Amino acid sequence: MRLSKIGGKSLTLYKGFTAQSGSISVIEAGPKGRRVPGFLSTLYIGRVYSEPRLTGDPDQPSCIIEVTIDPESVEDRTEEYVKWSKTEGHESIDVSEYGYPAEWRNGAIWTIRADSSAHSGVSCYGDCDFVFCGVEVPYRLYRVYQNQDEWAADKAITK
């Protein structure tokens, strides 16, 4: 099922990286490029995930990339995910706790709209709690931080 509720010709989402989670490779690739970003979110959450000390050394660089996708390419997989969770015997339908089917990692852009899916209450966009992009898409570097101090000094990104 496609996401028909999203209007417009494009949808812009973000991904935060630390050196530990791959920012070095993004920064070295240049200000624009293509990659499979995985989890996508709002700019605010992208910034949270770009905090250097979140996953490693506060003296390491980090960045945020911006990804623009066609909303028509996004699939709502909530129903399938709920069925998978029940089949797996999970007590809740929490992506952050249980993950999701391995075959969903590549070849599609999908969302889950459900309480406790991964970032409940955050709404990565619209009323979707989780957006995963398993296809290679163009990106541009939105912010680059040299270290924790530079990240903390950036007050421009708020909820």
Tab-separated table of N, CA and C in Angstrom:
chain	number	residue	atom	x	y	z
A	1	MET	N	0.842	-1.174	0.000
A	1	MET	CA	0.000	0.000	0.000
A	1	MET	C	0.892	1.244	0.000
A	2	ARG	N	0.618	2.149	-0.911
A	2	ARG	CA	1.371	3.401	-0.992
A	2	ARG	C	0.789	4.418	-0.016
A	3	LEU	N	1.586	5.406	0.327
A	3	LEU	CA	1.124	6.445	1.254
A	3	LEU	C	0.435	7.557	0.476
A	4	SER	N	-0.864	7.471	0.371
A	4	SER	CA	-1.611	8.440	-0.416
A	4	SER	C	-1.863	9.742	0.336
A	5	LYS	N	-1.666	9.755	1.657
A	5	LYS	CA	-1.947	10.945	2.456
A	5	LYS	C	-0.891	12.036	2.283
A	6	ILE	N	0.263	11.690	1.744
A	6	ILE	CA	1.348	12.660	1.626
A	6	ILE	C	1.193	13.406	0.311
A	7	GLY	N	1.031	14.724	0.401
A	7	GLY	CA	0.889	15.536	-0.799
A	7	GLY	C	2.232	16.017	-1.292
A	8	GLY	N	2.243	16.614	-2.463
A	8	GLY	CA	3.478	17.181	-2.997
A	8	GLY	C	4.254	16.192	-3.836
A	9	LYS	N	5.271	16.729	-4.504
A	9	LYS	CA	6.070	15.921	-5.412
A	9	LYS	C	7.305	15.342	-4.760
A	10	SER	N	7.659	15.857	-3.573
A	10	SER	CA	8.839	15.322	-2.907
A	10	SER	C	8.684	15.397	-1.400
A	11	LEU	N	9.470	14.568	-0.754
A	11	LEU	CA	9.458	14.457	0.699
A	11	LEU	C	10.909	14.521	1.152
A	12	THR	N	11.237	15.431	2.073
A	12	THR	CA	12.610	15.589	2.535
A	12	THR	C	12.738	15.075	3.961
A	13	LEU	N	13.662	14.143	4.148
A	13	LEU	CA	13.924	13.546	5.453
A	13	LEU	C	15.426	13.568	5.710
A	14	TYR	N	15.826	13.177	6.924
A	14	TYR	CA	17.220	13.333	7.350
A	14	TYR	C	17.756	12.071	8.022
A	15	LYS	N	19.087	11.993	8.058
A	15	LYS	CA	19.771	10.892	8.733
A	15	LYS	C	21.011	11.458	9.413
A	16	GLY	N	21.152	11.197	10.702
A	16	GLY	CA	22.326	11.644	11.432
A	16	GLY	C	23.341	10.520	11.529
A	17	PHE	N	24.612	10.858	11.330
A	17	PHE	CA	25.706	9.899	11.428
A	17	PHE	C	26.755	10.406	12.405
A	18	THR	N	27.335	9.498	13.147
A	18	THR	CA	28.536	9.805	13.914
A	18	THR	C	29.687	9.062	13.244
A	19	ALA	N	30.909	9.329	13.665
A	19	ALA	CA	32.056	8.619	13.090
A	19	ALA	C	31.874	7.111	13.269
A	20	GLN	N	31.338	6.718	14.415
A	20	GLN	CA	31.123	5.310	14.720
A	20	GLN	C	30.101	4.681	13.770
A	21	SER	N	29.102	5.481	13.370
A	21	SER	CA	28.027	4.931	12.535
A	21	SER	C	28.169	5.277	11.059
A	22	GLY	N	29.294	5.849	10.664
A	22	GLY	CA	29.550	6.015	9.240
A	22	GLY	C	29.710	7.416	8.695
A	23	SER	N	29.870	8.439	9.532
A	23	SER	CA	29.972	9.794	8.988
A	23	SER	C	31.241	10.002	8.187
A	24	ILE	N	32.318	9.345	8.550
A	24	ILE	CA	33.582	9.538	7.840
A	24	ILE	C	33.406	9.203	6.362
A	25	SER	N	32.759	8.080	6.062
A	25	SER	CA	32.574	7.683	4.667
A	25	SER	C	31.683	8.670	3.928
A	26	VAL	N	30.671	9.226	4.603
A	26	VAL	CA	29.802	10.209	3.960
A	26	VAL	C	30.570	11.490	3.684
A	27	ILE	N	31.308	11.979	4.676
A	27	ILE	CA	32.063	13.223	4.514
A	27	ILE	C	33.109	13.073	3.410
A	28	GLU	N	33.804	11.938	3.378
A	28	GLU	CA	34.823	11.714	2.357
A	28	GLU	C	34.220	11.599	0.965
A	29	ALA	N	32.960	11.156	0.874
A	29	ALA	CA	32.321	11.002	-0.426
A	29	ALA	C	31.962	12.343	-1.049
A	30	GLY	N	31.887	13.391	-0.249
A	30	GLY	CA	31.615	14.721	-0.783
A	30	GLY	C	30.274	15.265	-0.347
A	31	PRO	N	30.001	16.520	-0.724
A	31	PRO	CA	28.784	17.185	-0.263
A	31	PRO	C	27.493	16.601	-0.835
A	32	LYS	N	27.609	15.873	-1.924
A	32	LYS	CA	26.452	15.197	-2.513
A	32	LYS	C	26.877	13.800	-2.927
A	33	GLY	N	25.912	12.904	-2.994
A	33	GLY	CA	26.220	11.547	-3.422
A	33	GLY	C	24.984	10.683	-3.402
A	34	ARG	N	25.194	9.387	-3.389
A	34	ARG	CA	24.096	8.425	-3.320
A	34	ARG	C	24.464	7.375	-2.293
A	35	ARG	N	23.478	6.946	-1.518
A	35	ARG	CA	23.708	5.870	-0.564
A	35	ARG	C	22.373	5.319	-0.118
A	36	VAL	N	22.402	4.145	0.505
A	36	VAL	CA	21.225	3.571	1.148
A	36	VAL	C	21.246	4.096	2.584
A	37	PRO	N	20.355	5.015	2.926
A	37	PRO	CA	20.464	5.644	4.243
A	37	PRO	C	19.927	4.825	5.407
A	38	GLY	N	19.020	3.904	5.171
A	38	GLY	CA	18.408	3.186	6.282
A	38	GLY	C	17.352	4.047	6.949
A	39	PHE	N	17.389	4.146	8.270
A	39	PHE	CA	16.398	4.912	9.015
A	39	PHE	C	16.442	6.388	8.633
A	40	LEU	N	15.289	6.958	8.355
A	40	LEU	CA	15.156	8.381	8.048
A	40	LEU	C	14.206	9.026	9.043
A	41	SER	N	14.352	10.330	9.236
A	41	SER	CA	13.545	10.990	10.258
A	41	SER	C	13.407	12.478	9.976
A	42	THR	N	12.837	13.171	10.949
A	42	THR	CA	12.804	14.624	10.909
A	42	THR	C	14.217	15.158	11.107
A	43	LEU	N	14.394	16.440	10.823
A	43	LEU	CA	15.701	17.070	11.031
A	43	LEU	C	16.095	17.026	12.499
A	44	TYR	N	15.147	17.248	13.382
A	44	TYR	CA	15.448	17.231	14.814
A	44	TYR	C	16.019	15.874	15.250
A	45	ILE	N	15.385	14.801	14.840
A	45	ILE	CA	15.868	13.464	15.209
A	45	ILE	C	17.176	13.157	14.487
A	46	GLY	N	17.318	13.619	13.244
A	46	GLY	CA	18.594	13.471	12.543
A	46	GLY	C	19.730	14.104	13.333
A	47	ARG	N	19.453	15.272	13.924
A	47	ARG	CA	20.472	15.935	14.731
A	47	ARG	C	20.796	15.124	15.981
A	48	VAL	N	19.779	14.573	16.626
A	48	VAL	CA	20.015	13.741	17.811
A	48	VAL	C	20.987	12.619	17.467
A	49	TYR	N	20.755	11.948	16.331
A	49	TYR	CA	21.589	10.817	15.949
A	49	TYR	C	22.955	11.240	15.411
A	50	SER	N	23.166	12.545	15.231
A	50	SER	CA	24.479	13.008	14.780
A	50	SER	C	25.362	13.443	15.943
A	51	GLU	N	24.901	13.304	17.169
A	51	GLU	CA	25.722	13.726	18.306
A	51	GLU	C	26.931	12.804	18.448
A	52	PRO	N	28.167	13.326	18.342
A	52	PRO	CA	29.353	12.465	18.370
A	52	PRO	C	29.434	11.533	19.576
A	53	ARG	N	29.147	12.036	20.774
A	53	ARG	CA	29.298	11.187	21.950
A	53	ARG	C	28.161	10.175	22.116
A	54	LEU	N	27.138	10.259	21.256
A	54	LEU	CA	26.024	9.311	21.341
A	54	LEU	C	26.508	7.881	21.154
A	55	THR	N	27.410	7.698	20.204
A	55	THR	CA	27.877	6.343	19.930
A	55	THR	C	29.378	6.156	20.088
A	56	GLY	N	30.086	7.232	20.377
A	56	GLY	CA	31.534	7.043	20.442
A	56	GLY	C	32.272	8.226	21.022
A	57	ASP	N	33.366	8.549	20.395
A	57	ASP	CA	34.310	9.552	20.863
A	57	ASP	C	33.814	10.968	20.567
A	58	PRO	N	33.716	11.829	21.591
A	58	PRO	CA	33.259	13.198	21.367
A	58	PRO	C	34.217	14.042	20.528
A	59	ASP	N	35.438	13.569	20.314
A	59	ASP	CA	36.386	14.292	19.482
A	59	ASP	C	36.287	13.921	18.001
A	60	GLN	N	35.378	13.023	17.667
A	60	GLN	CA	35.221	12.566	16.287
A	60	GLN	C	34.176	13.403	15.540
A	61	PRO	N	34.269	13.449	14.208
A	61	PRO	CA	33.289	14.210	13.431
A	61	PRO	C	31.950	13.477	13.307
A	62	SER	N	30.939	14.235	12.905
A	62	SER	CA	29.618	13.672	12.636
A	62	SER	C	28.948	14.543	11.584
A	63	CYS	N	27.794	14.093	11.103
A	63	CYS	CA	27.106	14.871	10.086
A	63	CYS	C	25.628	14.502	10.020
A	64	ILE	N	24.901	15.313	9.277
A	64	ILE	CA	23.493	15.042	8.959
A	64	ILE	C	23.379	15.103	7.452
A	65	ILE	N	22.737	14.099	6.861
A	65	ILE	CA	22.466	14.167	5.427
A	65	ILE	C	20.979	14.430	5.217
A	66	GLU	N	20.684	15.056	4.090
A	66	GLU	CA	19.311	15.359	3.696
A	66	GLU	C	18.983	14.502	2.481
A	67	VAL	N	17.835	13.850	2.513
A	67	VAL	CA	17.416	12.958	1.435
A	67	VAL	C	16.029	13.402	0.960
A	68	THR	N	15.889	13.584	-0.331
A	68	THR	CA	14.589	13.928	-0.896
A	68	THR	C	14.107	12.752	-1.729
A	69	ILE	N	12.907	12.282	-1.404
A	69	ILE	CA	12.362	11.104	-2.091
A	69	ILE	C	10.969	11.408	-2.637
A	70	ASP	N	10.552	10.595	-3.559
A	70	ASP	CA	9.220	10.684	-4.144
A	70	ASP	C	8.249	9.978	-3.194
A	71	PRO	N	7.238	10.691	-2.683
A	71	PRO	CA	6.291	10.046	-1.754
A	71	PRO	C	5.586	8.831	-2.351
A	72	GLU	N	5.478	8.789	-3.671
A	72	GLU	CA	4.831	7.646	-4.317
A	72	GLU	C	5.645	6.357	-4.156
A	73	SER	N	6.929	6.492	-3.830
A	73	SER	CA	7.769	5.307	-3.680
A	73	SER	C	7.734	4.739	-2.269
A	74	VAL	N	7.021	5.414	-1.349
A	74	VAL	CA	6.974	4.983	0.045
A	74	VAL	C	5.795	4.031	0.261
A	75	GLU	N	6.079	2.902	0.892
A	75	GLU	CA	5.042	1.916	1.185
A	75	GLU	C	4.714	1.915	2.669
A	76	ASP	N	3.438	1.791	2.977
A	76	ASP	CA	2.985	1.653	4.355
A	76	ASP	C	2.940	0.152	4.661
A	77	ARG	N	3.859	-0.316	5.487
A	77	ARG	CA	3.928	-1.746	5.810
A	77	ARG	C	3.461	-2.044	7.234
A	78	THR	N	2.641	-1.177	7.770
A	78	THR	CA	2.165	-1.364	9.136
A	78	THR	C	1.466	-2.701	9.306
A	79	GLU	N	0.531	-2.998	8.423
A	79	GLU	CA	-0.244	-4.232	8.553
A	79	GLU	C	0.655	-5.462	8.511
A	80	GLU	N	1.593	-5.475	7.565
A	80	GLU	CA	2.515	-6.604	7.456
A	80	GLU	C	3.408	-6.720	8.684
A	81	TYR	N	3.839	-5.557	9.219
A	81	TYR	CA	4.709	-5.584	10.384
A	81	TYR	C	3.974	-6.110	11.616
A	82	VAL	N	2.736	-5.694	11.794
A	82	VAL	CA	1.942	-6.184	12.925
A	82	VAL	C	1.787	-7.705	12.827
A	83	LYS	N	1.490	-8.214	11.638
A	83	LYS	CA	1.360	-9.672	11.441
A	83	LYS	C	2.685	-10.367	11.740
A	84	TRP	N	3.788	-9.815	11.250
A	84	TRP	CA	5.106	-10.405	11.482
A	84	TRP	C	5.414	-10.442	12.970
A	85	SER	N	5.140	-9.348	13.671
A	85	SER	CA	5.398	-9.283	15.112
A	85	SER	C	4.635	-10.369	15.858
A	86	LYS	N	3.375	-10.535	15.503
A	86	LYS	CA	2.549	-11.557	16.157
A	86	LYS	C	3.069	-12.955	15.843
A	87	THR	N	3.453	-13.179	14.586
A	87	THR	CA	3.992	-14.479	14.180
A	87	THR	C	5.276	-14.804	14.930
A	88	GLU	N	6.089	-13.775	15.174
A	88	GLU	CA	7.348	-13.950	15.889
A	88	GLU	C	7.146	-14.075	17.396
A	89	GLY	N	5.919	-13.830	17.860
A	89	GLY	CA	5.623	-13.952	19.285
A	89	GLY	C	6.025	-12.757	20.125
A	90	HIS	N	6.184	-11.594	19.495
A	90	HIS	CA	6.547	-10.389	20.237
A	90	HIS	C	5.355	-9.878	21.029
A	91	GLU	N	5.634	-9.374	22.215
A	91	GLU	CA	4.566	-8.852	23.066
A	91	GLU	C	4.060	-7.505	22.583
A	92	SER	N	4.924	-6.717	21.958
A	92	SER	CA	4.514	-5.425	21.413
A	92	SER	C	5.008	-5.356	19.967
A	93	ILE	N	4.708	-4.258	19.313
A	93	ILE	CA	5.179	-4.095	17.937
A	93	ILE	C	6.202	-2.970	17.890
A	94	ASP	N	7.326	-3.184	18.550
A	94	ASP	CA	8.340	-2.164	18.715
A	94	ASP	C	9.558	-2.454	17.838
A	95	VAL	N	9.723	-1.671	16.765
A	95	VAL	CA	10.843	-1.863	15.861
A	95	VAL	C	12.175	-1.722	16.577
A	96	SER	N	12.258	-0.770	17.503
A	96	SER	CA	13.537	-0.539	18.179
A	96	SER	C	13.931	-1.710	19.066
A	97	GLU	N	12.960	-2.484	19.516
A	97	GLU	CA	13.247	-3.622	20.382
A	97	GLU	C	13.411	-4.925	19.605
A	98	TYR	N	12.578	-5.131	18.602
A	98	TYR	CA	12.555	-6.415	17.903
A	98	TYR	C	13.102	-6.405	16.490
A	99	GLY	N	13.287	-5.247	15.915
A	99	GLY	CA	13.737	-5.192	14.533
A	99	GLY	C	12.579	-5.379	13.569
A	100	TYR	N	12.883	-5.914	12.402
A	100	TYR	CA	11.870	-6.112	11.371
A	100	TYR	C	12.404	-7.163	10.410
A	101	PRO	N	11.549	-7.694	9.538
A	101	PRO	CA	11.999	-8.786	8.669
A	101	PRO	C	13.235	-8.424	7.857
A	102	ALA	N	14.193	-9.318	7.803
A	102	ALA	CA	15.464	-9.054	7.112
A	102	ALA	C	15.248	-8.696	5.644
A	103	GLU	N	14.250	-9.281	5.015
A	103	GLU	CA	14.019	-9.023	3.591
A	103	GLU	C	13.536	-7.590	3.330
A	104	TRP	N	13.170	-6.868	4.377
A	104	TRP	CA	12.744	-5.477	4.210
A	104	TRP	C	13.913	-4.513	4.149
A	105	ARG	N	15.124	-4.972	4.377
A	105	ARG	CA	16.254	-4.059	4.457
A	105	ARG	C	16.656	-3.465	3.111
A	106	ASN	N	16.329	-4.121	2.031
A	106	ASN	CA	16.738	-3.633	0.721
A	106	ASN	C	15.565	-3.568	-0.242
A	107	GLY	N	15.655	-2.643	-1.164
A	107	GLY	CA	14.711	-2.627	-2.272
A	107	GLY	C	13.450	-1.821	-2.092
A	108	ALA	N	13.249	-1.157	-0.967
A	108	ALA	CA	12.011	-0.410	-0.778
A	108	ALA	C	12.196	0.721	0.224
A	109	ILE	N	11.244	1.615	0.211
A	109	ILE	CA	11.148	2.645	1.241
A	109	ILE	C	9.812	2.398	1.914
A	110	TRP	N	9.835	2.190	3.217
A	110	TRP	CA	8.596	1.833	3.902
A	110	TRP	C	8.442	2.548	5.227
A	111	THR	N	7.218	2.576	5.702
A	111	THR	CA	6.900	3.200	6.972
A	111	THR	C	6.098	2.241	7.828
A	112	ILE	N	6.060	2.551	9.109
A	112	ILE	CA	5.167	1.855	10.037
A	112	ILE	C	4.422	2.929	10.815
A	113	ARG	N	3.123	2.793	10.879
A	113	ARG	CA	2.271	3.718	11.622
A	113	ARG	C	1.654	2.938	12.766
A	114	ALA	N	2.300	2.961	13.912
A	114	ALA	CA	1.762	2.207	15.048
A	114	ALA	C	2.367	2.714	16.345
A	115	ASP	N	1.588	2.677	17.399
A	115	ASP	CA	2.124	3.057	18.703
A	115	ASP	C	3.306	2.173	19.030
A	116	SER	N	4.376	2.770	19.529
A	116	SER	CA	5.541	2.036	19.991
A	116	SER	C	6.308	1.359	18.868
A	117	SER	N	6.222	1.893	17.648
A	117	SER	CA	6.924	1.244	16.543
A	117	SER	C	8.430	1.432	16.619
A	118	ALA	N	8.884	2.552	17.066
A	118	ALA	CA	10.316	2.783	17.235
A	118	ALA	C	10.534	4.130	17.901
A	119	HIS	N	9.856	5.120	17.421
A	119	HIS	CA	10.004	6.460	17.966
A	119	HIS	C	8.618	7.003	18.273
A	120	SER	N	7.871	6.253	19.003
A	120	SER	CA	6.496	6.633	19.307
A	120	SER	C	6.441	8.041	19.881
A	121	GLY	N	5.554	8.837	19.340
A	121	GLY	CA	5.417	10.205	19.793
A	121	GLY	C	6.302	11.176	19.041
A	122	VAL	N	7.234	10.660	18.253
A	122	VAL	CA	8.143	11.521	17.510
A	122	VAL	C	7.568	11.871	16.141
A	123	SER	N	6.912	10.931	15.504
A	123	SER	CA	6.357	11.101	14.160
A	123	SER	C	7.438	11.567	13.179
A	124	CYS	N	8.161	10.630	12.640
A	124	CYS	CA	9.251	10.935	11.719
A	124	CYS	C	8.775	11.809	10.575
A	125	TYR	N	7.603	11.558	10.072
A	125	TYR	CA	6.915	12.510	9.208
A	125	TYR	C	5.462	12.097	9.155
A	126	GLY	N	4.597	13.076	8.982
A	126	GLY	CA	3.177	12.786	8.995
A	126	GLY	C	2.835	12.095	10.293
A	127	ASP	N	2.087	11.013	10.200
A	127	ASP	CA	1.790	10.251	11.413
A	127	ASP	C	2.524	8.913	11.399
A	128	CYS	N	3.655	8.864	10.685
A	128	CYS	CA	4.477	7.658	10.645
A	128	CYS	C	5.524	7.737	11.739
A	129	ASP	N	5.698	6.654	12.457
A	129	ASP	CA	6.683	6.611	13.524
A	129	ASP	C	8.031	6.088	13.051
A	130	PHE	N	8.072	5.389	11.929
A	130	PHE	CA	9.321	4.798	11.483
A	130	PHE	C	9.368	4.830	9.961
A	131	VAL	N	10.450	5.353	9.407
A	131	VAL	CA	10.643	5.383	7.962
A	131	VAL	C	11.974	4.715	7.670
A	132	PHE	N	11.977	3.716	6.790
A	132	PHE	CA	13.209	3.026	6.430
A	132	PHE	C	13.391	3.084	4.933
A	133	CYS	N	14.566	3.540	4.489
A	133	CYS	CA	14.880	3.623	3.070
A	133	CYS	C	15.950	2.598	2.742
A	134	GLY	N	15.555	1.541	2.061
A	134	GLY	CA	16.472	0.463	1.713
A	134	GLY	C	16.943	0.519	0.275
A	135	VAL	N	16.784	1.667	-0.366
A	135	VAL	CA	17.253	1.846	-1.736
A	135	VAL	C	18.264	2.988	-1.766
A	136	GLU	N	19.133	2.941	-2.752
A	136	GLU	CA	20.126	4.002	-2.899
A	136	GLU	C	19.429	5.254	-3.413
A	137	VAL	N	19.609	6.352	-2.708
A	137	VAL	CA	18.982	7.612	-3.089
A	137	VAL	C	20.014	8.741	-3.028
A	138	PRO	N	19.775	9.824	-3.770
A	138	PRO	CA	20.687	10.960	-3.689
A	138	PRO	C	20.595	11.615	-2.316
A	139	TYR	N	21.718	12.121	-1.847
A	139	TYR	CA	21.723	12.857	-0.594
A	139	TYR	C	22.598	14.099	-0.752
A	140	ARG	N	22.425	15.037	0.175
A	140	ARG	CA	23.364	16.153	0.282
A	140	ARG	C	23.711	16.313	1.754
A	141	LEU	N	24.941	16.716	2.011
A	141	LEU	CA	25.342	16.983	3.389
A	141	LEU	C	24.597	18.217	3.875
A	142	TYR	N	23.886	18.069	4.961
A	142	TYR	CA	23.141	19.190	5.534
A	142	TYR	C	23.983	19.924	6.577
A	143	ARG	N	24.666	19.171	7.451
A	143	ARG	CA	25.552	19.737	8.460
A	143	ARG	C	26.745	18.788	8.635
A	144	VAL	N	27.897	19.369	8.906
A	144	VAL	CA	29.075	18.598	9.286
A	144	VAL	C	29.590	19.204	10.587
A	145	TYR	N	29.835	18.345	11.558
A	145	TYR	CA	30.371	18.785	12.855
A	145	TYR	C	31.739	18.133	13.033
A	146	GLN	N	32.715	18.907	13.470
A	146	GLN	CA	34.059	18.371	13.673
A	146	GLN	C	34.176	17.575	14.971
A	147	ASN	N	33.320	17.902	15.949
A	147	ASN	CA	33.400	17.235	17.247
A	147	ASN	C	32.169	17.583	18.082
A	148	GLN	N	32.119	17.103	19.296
A	148	GLN	CA	30.989	17.329	20.197
A	148	GLN	C	30.758	18.814	20.467
A	149	ASP	N	31.838	19.570	20.654
A	149	ASP	CA	31.688	20.997	20.944
A	149	ASP	C	31.006	21.735	19.792
A	150	GLU	N	31.404	21.414	18.560
A	150	GLU	CA	30.792	22.057	17.398
A	150	GLU	C	29.321	21.644	17.277
A	151	TRP	N	29.035	20.381	17.562
A	151	TRP	CA	27.643	19.894	17.533
A	151	TRP	C	26.807	20.662	18.567
A	152	ALA	N	27.327	20.800	19.785
A	152	ALA	CA	26.592	21.465	20.860
A	152	ALA	C	26.390	22.958	20.576
A	153	ALA	N	27.284	23.565	19.828
A	153	ALA	CA	27.187	24.996	19.528
A	153	ALA	C	26.111	25.289	18.472
A	154	ASP	N	25.674	24.287	17.747
A	154	ASP	CA	24.665	24.483	16.695
A	154	ASP	C	23.275	24.519	17.328
A	155	LYS	N	22.770	25.706	17.533
A	155	LYS	CA	21.457	25.881	18.166
A	155	LYS	C	20.349	26.077	17.133
A	156	ALA	N	20.688	26.010	15.847
A	156	ALA	CA	19.730	26.316	14.790
A	156	ALA	C	18.661	25.244	14.615
A	157	ILE	N	18.930	24.026	15.023
A	157	ILE	CA	17.988	22.926	14.813
A	157	ILE	C	17.249	22.644	16.114
A	158	THR	N	15.973	22.897	16.111
A	158	THR	CA	15.146	22.626	17.285
A	158	THR	C	13.905	21.853	16.849
A	159	LYS	N	13.132	21.400	17.841
A	159	LYS	CA	11.889	20.696	17.510
A	159	LYS	C	10.981	21.645	16.760
